GROMACS .gro file of C-alpha atoms in nm:
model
  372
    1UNK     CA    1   0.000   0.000   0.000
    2UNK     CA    2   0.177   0.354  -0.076
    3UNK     CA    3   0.247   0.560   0.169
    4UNK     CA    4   0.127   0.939   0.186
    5UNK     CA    5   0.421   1.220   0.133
    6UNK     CA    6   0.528   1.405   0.383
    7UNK     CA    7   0.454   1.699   0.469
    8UNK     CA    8   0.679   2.045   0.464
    9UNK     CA    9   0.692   2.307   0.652
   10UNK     CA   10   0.730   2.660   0.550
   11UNK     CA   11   1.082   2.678   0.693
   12UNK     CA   12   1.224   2.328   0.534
   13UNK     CA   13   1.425   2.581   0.288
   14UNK     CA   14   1.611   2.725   0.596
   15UNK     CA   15   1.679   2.407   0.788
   16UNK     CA   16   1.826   2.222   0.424
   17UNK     CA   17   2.046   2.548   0.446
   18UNK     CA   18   2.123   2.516   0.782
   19UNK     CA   19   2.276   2.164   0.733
   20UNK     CA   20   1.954   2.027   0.955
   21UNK     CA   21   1.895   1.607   0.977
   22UNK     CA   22   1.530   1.577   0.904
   23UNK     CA   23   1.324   1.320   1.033
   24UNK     CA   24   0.940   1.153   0.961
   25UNK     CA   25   0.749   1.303   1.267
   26UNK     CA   26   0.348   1.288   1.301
   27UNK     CA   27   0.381   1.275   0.890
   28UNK     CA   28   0.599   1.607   0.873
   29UNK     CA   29   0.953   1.586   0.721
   30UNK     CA   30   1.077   1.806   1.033
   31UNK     CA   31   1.448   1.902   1.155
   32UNK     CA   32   1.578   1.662   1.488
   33UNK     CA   33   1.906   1.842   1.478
   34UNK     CA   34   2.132   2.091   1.329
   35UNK     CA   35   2.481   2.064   1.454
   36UNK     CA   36   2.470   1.791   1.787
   37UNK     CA   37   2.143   1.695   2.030
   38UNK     CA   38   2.303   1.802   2.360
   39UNK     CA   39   2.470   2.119   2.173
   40UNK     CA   40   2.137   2.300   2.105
   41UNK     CA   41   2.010   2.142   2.443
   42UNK     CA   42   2.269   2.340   2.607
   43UNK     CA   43   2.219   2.628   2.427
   44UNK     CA   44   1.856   2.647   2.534
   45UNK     CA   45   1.956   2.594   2.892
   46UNK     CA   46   2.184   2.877   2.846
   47UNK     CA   47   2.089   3.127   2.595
   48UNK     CA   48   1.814   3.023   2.403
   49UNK     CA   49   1.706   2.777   2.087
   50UNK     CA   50   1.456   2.835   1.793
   51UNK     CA   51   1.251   2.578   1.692
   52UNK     CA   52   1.019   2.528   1.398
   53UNK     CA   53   0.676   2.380   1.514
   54UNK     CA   54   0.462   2.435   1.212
   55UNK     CA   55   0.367   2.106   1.230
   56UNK     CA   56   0.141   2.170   1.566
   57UNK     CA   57  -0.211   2.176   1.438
   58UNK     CA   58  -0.423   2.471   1.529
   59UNK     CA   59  -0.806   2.508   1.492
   60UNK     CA   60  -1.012   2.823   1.530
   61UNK     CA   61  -1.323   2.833   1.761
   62UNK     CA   62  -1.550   3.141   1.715
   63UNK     CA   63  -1.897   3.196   1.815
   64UNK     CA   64  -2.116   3.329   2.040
   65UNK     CA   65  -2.173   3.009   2.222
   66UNK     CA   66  -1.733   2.935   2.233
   67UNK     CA   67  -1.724   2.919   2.591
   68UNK     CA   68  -2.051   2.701   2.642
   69UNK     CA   69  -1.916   2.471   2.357
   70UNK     CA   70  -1.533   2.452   2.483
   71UNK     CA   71  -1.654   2.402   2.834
   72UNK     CA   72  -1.847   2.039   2.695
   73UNK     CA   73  -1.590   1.969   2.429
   74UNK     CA   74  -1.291   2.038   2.666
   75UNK     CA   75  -1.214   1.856   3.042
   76UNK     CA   76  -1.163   2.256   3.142
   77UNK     CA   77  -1.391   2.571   3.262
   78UNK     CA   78  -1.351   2.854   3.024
   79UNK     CA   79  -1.596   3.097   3.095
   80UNK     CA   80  -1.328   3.320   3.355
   81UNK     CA   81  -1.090   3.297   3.129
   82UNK     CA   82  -0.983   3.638   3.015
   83UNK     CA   83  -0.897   3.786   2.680
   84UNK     CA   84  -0.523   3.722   2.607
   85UNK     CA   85  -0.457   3.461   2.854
   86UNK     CA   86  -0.352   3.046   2.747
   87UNK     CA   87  -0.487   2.788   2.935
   88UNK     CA   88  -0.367   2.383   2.913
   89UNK     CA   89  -0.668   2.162   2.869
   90UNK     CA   90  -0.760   1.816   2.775
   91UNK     CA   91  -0.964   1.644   2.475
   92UNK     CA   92  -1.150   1.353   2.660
   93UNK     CA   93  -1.288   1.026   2.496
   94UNK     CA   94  -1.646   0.950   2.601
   95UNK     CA   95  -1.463   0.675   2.842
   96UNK     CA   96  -1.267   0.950   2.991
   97UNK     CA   97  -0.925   0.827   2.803
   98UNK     CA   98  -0.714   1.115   2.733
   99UNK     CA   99  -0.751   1.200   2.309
  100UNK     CA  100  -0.469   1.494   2.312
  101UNK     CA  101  -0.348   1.755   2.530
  102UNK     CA  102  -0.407   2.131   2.395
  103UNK     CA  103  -0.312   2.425   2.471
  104UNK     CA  104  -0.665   2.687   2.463
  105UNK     CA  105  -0.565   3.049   2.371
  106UNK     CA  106  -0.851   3.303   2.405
  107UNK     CA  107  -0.767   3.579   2.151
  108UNK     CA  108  -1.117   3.829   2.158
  109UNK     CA  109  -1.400   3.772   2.340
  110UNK     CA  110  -1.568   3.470   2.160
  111UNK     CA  111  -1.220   3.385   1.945
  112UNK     CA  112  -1.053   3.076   2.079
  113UNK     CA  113  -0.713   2.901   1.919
  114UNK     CA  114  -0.673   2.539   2.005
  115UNK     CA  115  -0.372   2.363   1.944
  116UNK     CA  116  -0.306   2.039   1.936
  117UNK     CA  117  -0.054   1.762   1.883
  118UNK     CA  118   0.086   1.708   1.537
  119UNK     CA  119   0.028   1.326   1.584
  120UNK     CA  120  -0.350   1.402   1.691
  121UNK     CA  121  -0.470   1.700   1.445
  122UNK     CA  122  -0.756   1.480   1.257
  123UNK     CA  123  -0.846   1.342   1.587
  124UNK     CA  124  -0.857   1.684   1.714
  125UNK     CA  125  -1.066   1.848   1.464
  126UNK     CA  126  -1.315   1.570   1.370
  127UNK     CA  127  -1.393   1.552   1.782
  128UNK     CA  128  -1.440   1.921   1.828
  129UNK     CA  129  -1.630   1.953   1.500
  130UNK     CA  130  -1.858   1.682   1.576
  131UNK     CA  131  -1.894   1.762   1.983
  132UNK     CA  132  -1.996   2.132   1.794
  133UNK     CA  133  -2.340   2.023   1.703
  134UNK     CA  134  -2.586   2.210   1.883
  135UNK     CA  135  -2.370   2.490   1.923
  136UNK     CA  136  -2.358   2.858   1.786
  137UNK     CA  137  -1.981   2.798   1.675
  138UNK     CA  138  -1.765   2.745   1.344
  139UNK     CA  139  -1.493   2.492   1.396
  140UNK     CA  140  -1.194   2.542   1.170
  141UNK     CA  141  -0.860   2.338   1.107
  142UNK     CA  142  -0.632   2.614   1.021
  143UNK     CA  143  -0.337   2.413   1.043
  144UNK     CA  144  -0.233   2.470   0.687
  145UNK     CA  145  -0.243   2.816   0.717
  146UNK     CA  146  -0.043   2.899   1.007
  147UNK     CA  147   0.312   2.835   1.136
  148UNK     CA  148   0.475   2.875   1.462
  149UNK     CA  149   0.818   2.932   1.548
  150UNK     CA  150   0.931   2.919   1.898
  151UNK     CA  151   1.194   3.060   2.096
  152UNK     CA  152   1.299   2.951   2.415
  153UNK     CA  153   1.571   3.018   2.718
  154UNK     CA  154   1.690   3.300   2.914
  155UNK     CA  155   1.806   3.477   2.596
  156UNK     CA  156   1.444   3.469   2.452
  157UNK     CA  157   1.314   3.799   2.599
  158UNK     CA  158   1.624   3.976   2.525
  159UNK     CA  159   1.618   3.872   2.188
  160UNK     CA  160   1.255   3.888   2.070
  161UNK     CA  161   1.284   4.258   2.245
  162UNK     CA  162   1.551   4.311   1.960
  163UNK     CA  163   1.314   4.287   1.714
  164UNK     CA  164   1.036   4.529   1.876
  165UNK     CA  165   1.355   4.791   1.888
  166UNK     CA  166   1.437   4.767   1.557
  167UNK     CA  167   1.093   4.815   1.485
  168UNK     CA  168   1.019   4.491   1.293
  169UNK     CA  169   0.823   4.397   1.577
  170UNK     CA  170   0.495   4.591   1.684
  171UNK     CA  171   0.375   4.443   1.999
  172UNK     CA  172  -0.002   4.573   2.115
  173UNK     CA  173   0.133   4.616   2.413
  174UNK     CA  174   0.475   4.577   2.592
  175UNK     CA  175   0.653   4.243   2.575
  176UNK     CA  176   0.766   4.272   2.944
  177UNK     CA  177   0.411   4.283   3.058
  178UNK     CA  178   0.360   3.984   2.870
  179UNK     CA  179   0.337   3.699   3.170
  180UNK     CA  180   0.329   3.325   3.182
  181UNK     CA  181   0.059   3.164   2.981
  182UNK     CA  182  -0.060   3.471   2.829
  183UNK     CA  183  -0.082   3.601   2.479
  184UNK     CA  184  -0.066   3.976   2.290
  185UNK     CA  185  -0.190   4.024   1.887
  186UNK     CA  186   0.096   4.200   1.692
  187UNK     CA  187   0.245   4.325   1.376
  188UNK     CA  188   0.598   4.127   1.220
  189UNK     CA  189   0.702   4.290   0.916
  190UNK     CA  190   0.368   4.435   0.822
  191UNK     CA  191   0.224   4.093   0.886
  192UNK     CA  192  -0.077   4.057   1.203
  193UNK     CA  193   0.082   3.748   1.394
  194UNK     CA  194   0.029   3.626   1.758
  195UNK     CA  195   0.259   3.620   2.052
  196UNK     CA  196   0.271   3.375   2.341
  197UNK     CA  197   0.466   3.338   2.623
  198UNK     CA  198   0.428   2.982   2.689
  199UNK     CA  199   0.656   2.682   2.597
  200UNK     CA  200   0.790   2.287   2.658
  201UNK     CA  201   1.113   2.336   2.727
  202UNK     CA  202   1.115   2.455   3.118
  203UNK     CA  203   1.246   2.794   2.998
  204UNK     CA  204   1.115   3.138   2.950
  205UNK     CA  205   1.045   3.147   2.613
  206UNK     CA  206   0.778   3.269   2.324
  207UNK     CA  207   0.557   3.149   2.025
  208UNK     CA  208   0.501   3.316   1.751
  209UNK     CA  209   0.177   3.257   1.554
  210UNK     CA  210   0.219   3.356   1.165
  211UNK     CA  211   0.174   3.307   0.809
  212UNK     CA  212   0.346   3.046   0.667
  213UNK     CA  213   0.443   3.320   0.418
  214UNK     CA  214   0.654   3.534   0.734
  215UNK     CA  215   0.769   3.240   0.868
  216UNK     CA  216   1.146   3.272   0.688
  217UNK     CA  217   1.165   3.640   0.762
  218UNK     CA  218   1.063   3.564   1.147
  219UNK     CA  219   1.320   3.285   1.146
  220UNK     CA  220   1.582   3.487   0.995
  221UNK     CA  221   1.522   3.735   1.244
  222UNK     CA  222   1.582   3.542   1.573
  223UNK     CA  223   1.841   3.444   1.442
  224UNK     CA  224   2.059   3.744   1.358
  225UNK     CA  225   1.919   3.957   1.653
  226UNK     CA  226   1.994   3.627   1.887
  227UNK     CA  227   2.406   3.562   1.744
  228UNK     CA  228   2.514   3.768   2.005
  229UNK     CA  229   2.360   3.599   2.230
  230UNK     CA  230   2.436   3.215   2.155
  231UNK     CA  231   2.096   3.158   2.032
  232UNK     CA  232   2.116   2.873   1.760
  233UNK     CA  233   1.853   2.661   1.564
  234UNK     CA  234   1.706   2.368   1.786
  235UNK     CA  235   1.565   2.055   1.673
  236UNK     CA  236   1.335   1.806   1.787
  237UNK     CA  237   1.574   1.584   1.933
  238UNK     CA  238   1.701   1.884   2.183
  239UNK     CA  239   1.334   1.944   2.269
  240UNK     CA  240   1.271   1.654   2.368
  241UNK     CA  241   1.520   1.587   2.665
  242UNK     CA  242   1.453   1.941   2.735
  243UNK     CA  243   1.055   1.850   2.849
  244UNK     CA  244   1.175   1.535   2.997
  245UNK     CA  245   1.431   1.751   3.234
  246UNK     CA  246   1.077   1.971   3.320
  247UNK     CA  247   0.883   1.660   3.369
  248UNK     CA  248   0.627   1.810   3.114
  249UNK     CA  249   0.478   1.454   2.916
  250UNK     CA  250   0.414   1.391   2.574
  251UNK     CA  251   0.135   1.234   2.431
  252UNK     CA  252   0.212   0.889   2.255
  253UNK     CA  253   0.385   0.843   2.584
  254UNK     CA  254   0.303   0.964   2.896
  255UNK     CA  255  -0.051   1.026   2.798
  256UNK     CA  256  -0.322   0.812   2.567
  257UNK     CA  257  -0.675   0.688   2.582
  258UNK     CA  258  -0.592   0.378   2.819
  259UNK     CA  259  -0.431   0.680   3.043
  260UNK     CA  260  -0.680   0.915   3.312
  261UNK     CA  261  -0.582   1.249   3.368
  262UNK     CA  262  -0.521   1.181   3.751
  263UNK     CA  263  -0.292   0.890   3.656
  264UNK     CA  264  -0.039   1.142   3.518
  265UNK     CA  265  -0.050   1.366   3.712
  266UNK     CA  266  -0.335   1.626   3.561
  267UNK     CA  267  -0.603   1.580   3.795
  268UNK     CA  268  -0.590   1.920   3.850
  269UNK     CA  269  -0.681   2.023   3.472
  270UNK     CA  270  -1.012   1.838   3.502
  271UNK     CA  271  -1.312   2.067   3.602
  272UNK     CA  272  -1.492   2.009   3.936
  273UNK     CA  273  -1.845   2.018   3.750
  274UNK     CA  274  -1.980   2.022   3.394
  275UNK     CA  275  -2.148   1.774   3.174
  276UNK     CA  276  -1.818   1.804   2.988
  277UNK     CA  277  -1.739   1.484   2.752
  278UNK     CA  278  -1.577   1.200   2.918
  279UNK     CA  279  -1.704   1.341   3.277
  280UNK     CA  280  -1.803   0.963   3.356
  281UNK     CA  281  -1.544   0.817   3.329
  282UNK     CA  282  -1.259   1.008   3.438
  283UNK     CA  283  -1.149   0.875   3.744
  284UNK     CA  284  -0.923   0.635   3.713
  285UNK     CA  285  -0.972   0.259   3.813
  286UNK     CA  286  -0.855   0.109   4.180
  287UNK     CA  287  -0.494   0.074   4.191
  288UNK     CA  288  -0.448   0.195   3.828
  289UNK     CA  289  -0.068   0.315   3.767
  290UNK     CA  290   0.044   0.655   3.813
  291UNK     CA  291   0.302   0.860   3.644
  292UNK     CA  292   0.653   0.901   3.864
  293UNK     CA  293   0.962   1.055   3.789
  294UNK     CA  294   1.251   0.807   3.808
  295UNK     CA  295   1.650   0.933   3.888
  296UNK     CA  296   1.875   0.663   3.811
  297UNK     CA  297   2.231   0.598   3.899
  298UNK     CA  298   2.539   0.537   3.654
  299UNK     CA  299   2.505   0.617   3.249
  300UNK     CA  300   2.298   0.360   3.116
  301UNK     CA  301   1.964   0.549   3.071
  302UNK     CA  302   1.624   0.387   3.022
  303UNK     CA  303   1.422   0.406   2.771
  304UNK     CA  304   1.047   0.372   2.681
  305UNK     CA  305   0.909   0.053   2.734
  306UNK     CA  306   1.168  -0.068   2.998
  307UNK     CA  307   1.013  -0.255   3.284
  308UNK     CA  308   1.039  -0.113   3.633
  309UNK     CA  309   1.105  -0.378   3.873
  310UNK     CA  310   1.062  -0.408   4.265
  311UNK     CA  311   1.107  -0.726   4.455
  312UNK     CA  312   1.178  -0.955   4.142
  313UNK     CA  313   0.799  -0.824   4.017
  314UNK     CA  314   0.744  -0.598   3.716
  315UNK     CA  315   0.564  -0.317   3.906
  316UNK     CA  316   0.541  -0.046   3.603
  317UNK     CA  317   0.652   0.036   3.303
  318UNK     CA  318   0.951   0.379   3.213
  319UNK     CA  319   0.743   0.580   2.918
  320UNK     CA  320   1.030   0.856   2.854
  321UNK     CA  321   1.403   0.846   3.003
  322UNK     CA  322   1.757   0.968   2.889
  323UNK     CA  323   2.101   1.079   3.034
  324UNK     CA  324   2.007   1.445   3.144
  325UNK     CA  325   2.251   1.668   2.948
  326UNK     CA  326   2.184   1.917   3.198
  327UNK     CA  327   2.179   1.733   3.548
  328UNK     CA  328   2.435   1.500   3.445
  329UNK     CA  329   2.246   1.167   3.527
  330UNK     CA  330   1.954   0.981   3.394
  331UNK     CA  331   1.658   1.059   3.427
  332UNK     CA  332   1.303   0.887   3.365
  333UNK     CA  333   0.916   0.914   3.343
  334UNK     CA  334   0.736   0.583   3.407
  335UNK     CA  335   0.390   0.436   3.534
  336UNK     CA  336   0.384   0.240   3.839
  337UNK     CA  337   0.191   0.080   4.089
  338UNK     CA  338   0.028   0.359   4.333
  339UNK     CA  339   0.159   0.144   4.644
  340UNK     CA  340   0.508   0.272   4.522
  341UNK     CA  341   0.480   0.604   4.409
  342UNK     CA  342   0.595   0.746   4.715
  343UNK     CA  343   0.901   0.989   4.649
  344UNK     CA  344   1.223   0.856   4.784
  345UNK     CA  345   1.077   0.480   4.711
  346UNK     CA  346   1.365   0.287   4.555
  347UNK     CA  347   1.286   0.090   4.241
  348UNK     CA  348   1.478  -0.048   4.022
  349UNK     CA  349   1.460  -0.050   3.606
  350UNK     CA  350   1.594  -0.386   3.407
  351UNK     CA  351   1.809  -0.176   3.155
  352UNK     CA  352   1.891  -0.455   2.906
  353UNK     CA  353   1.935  -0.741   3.186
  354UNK     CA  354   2.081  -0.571   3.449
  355UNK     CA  355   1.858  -0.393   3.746
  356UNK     CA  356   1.975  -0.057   3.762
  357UNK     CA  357   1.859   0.126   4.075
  358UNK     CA  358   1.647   0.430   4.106
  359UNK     CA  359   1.472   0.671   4.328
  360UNK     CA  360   1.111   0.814   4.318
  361UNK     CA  361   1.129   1.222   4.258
  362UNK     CA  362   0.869   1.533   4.258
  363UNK     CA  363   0.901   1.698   3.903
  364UNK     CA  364   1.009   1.888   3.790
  365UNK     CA  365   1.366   1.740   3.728
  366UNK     CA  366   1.488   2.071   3.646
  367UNK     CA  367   1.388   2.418   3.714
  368UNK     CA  368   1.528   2.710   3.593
  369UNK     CA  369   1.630   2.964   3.848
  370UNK     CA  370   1.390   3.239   3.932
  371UNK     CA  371   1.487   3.581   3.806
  372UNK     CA  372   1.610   3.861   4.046
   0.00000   0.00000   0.00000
């Protein structure tokens, strides 16, 4: 049977030029590295990284009934949300199984952007267009039409500021007011784009909604105001030990529709009350496994799929793990039994034969240091 072509995204013409490796990811022909994984991990960590994540899906909800509808559609309350600020939901399965995470952004009064996993974009939009009957909305997939180009680390501010003083950058209103989880319309190059301050890298860091037809320019941009500063292209590779050091889980791994929010962790993103879909069946069953962080000892890090062991019994099973480039030791994410999901429980993880000891932690594994 042939297989679909991938995808592109706007900025594939940039990343050939910048010498990137591409890989197949959620059916995009993306960049996983430019120059060496724990390179641009560093770099992030230390001055800041761009990535290209044009391949995120994003779908427009507008309406006068938004907040009625995304209250049902979504595990989340919307109605106090204000203009301008991001919240983190979830896109439940009638069973209560966890469809996608999203990210809700609440751009005008009944103008929501939803954005969702690359992986999960059809199952996004054909479960929010369908849970839309009944409702005074329009559902859109504009996916196609927009790109987003991040850039994250304690070099971000400095260097997105850059841009605003040279005047290629119109910001409605000052990018220092900008807080956590909040977003600001504004003009790149004559172009209307969107600017977020949120991110999955445990740094300070932006998003920039655009046209795929700005996205070079913006790219190009970030770039030359951010040499000074160490700022360097970042691939997908680099991201991902970076939200495995901030304990932040990815869907595909730590999260799926045999997974309940509470089991990893996101209890707290469900609303108290609503009718919302999937209410019924959100709590999890007795004794199901919950998400722990794991710190191992030695080199050899675990990987997905490794069984965690305790006693001689397989007690859970590591979902995400590496060699933290940044704490120096490996780190993990895996489901266990709730009996031992007590930080400071030792556990151990059968790395390839051999029972490699490890430690229950809080996440995050890594937080940045606060400012001031």
């Amino acid at each position: 049977m042939p297989t679909s072509p991938l995808r592109s995204s706007p900025l594939e013409p940039a990343h050939e030029a910048a010498g990137a490796t591409f890989t197949d990811f959620a059916g995009y022909r993306m960049p996983v590295r430019y120059s060496s994984d724990l390179a641009e991990h560093h770099a992030v960590r230390q001055a800041a990284g761009v990535f290209d994540l044009s391949h995120m899906a994003e779908i427009g909800v507008t309406g006068d009934a938004a907040v009625a509808f995304l209250d049902h559609a979504l595990a989340g309350s919307f109605g106090a949300m204000p203009v301008g600020r991001a919240k983190y939901s979830l896109l439940l399965a009638e069973d209560g199984g966890i469809l996608d995470d999203l990210v809700v952004y609440r751009t005008d009064e009944d103008v929501f952007l939803v954005v969702a996993n690359a992986s999960n974009r059809q199952v996004a939009v054909d479960a929010l267009t369908a849970r839309a009957d009944g409702f005074d909305v329009e559902v859109s997939d504009d996916s196609d039409t927009t790109a987003l180009v991040a850039i994250q680390g304690p070099a971000a501010a400095g260097t997105l500021d850059a841009l605003v003083v040279a005047d290629r950058l119109q910001p409605e209103s000052p990018l220092d007011e900008l807080g956590y989880y909040r977003a600001l319309h504004a003009v790149f190059d004559g172009a209307e784009v969107l600017v977020a301050r949120t991110g999955y890298t445990g740094e300070d860091g932006f998003e920039v909604y655009c046209d795929p037809s700005v996205a070079g320019a913006l790219w190009d941009a970030l770039l030359e105001a951010g040499a000074d500063r160490g700022v360097v292209p970042a691939g997908l590779a680099a991201r991902d030990t970076l939200r495995l050091e901030a304990g932040m889980p990815l869907y595909g791994h730590e999260l799926g529709t045999d997974v309940r929010p509470a089991q990893a962790g996101l209890g707290r993103v469900v609303a108290k009350e609503g009718d919302f879909v999937g209410a019924t069946g959100v709590a999890p069953a007795d004794g199901a496994r919950v998400l722990v962080g794991l710190v191992t000892e030695g080199r050899r890090a675990p990987r997905a799929g490794y069984d965690v062991v305790h006693e001689g019994e397989v007690v859970g099973t590591v979902t995400s793990g590496a060699l933290s480039p940044t704490i120096g030791h490996p780190v993990a994410m895996a489901f266990v039994d709730p009996a031992l999901a007590t930080e400071g429980q030792v556990l151990h993880i059968d790395v390839r034969g051999t029972a490699i000891p490890s430690t229950v932690t809080a996440f995050p594994f890594y937080r940045r240091a606060s400012k001031g």
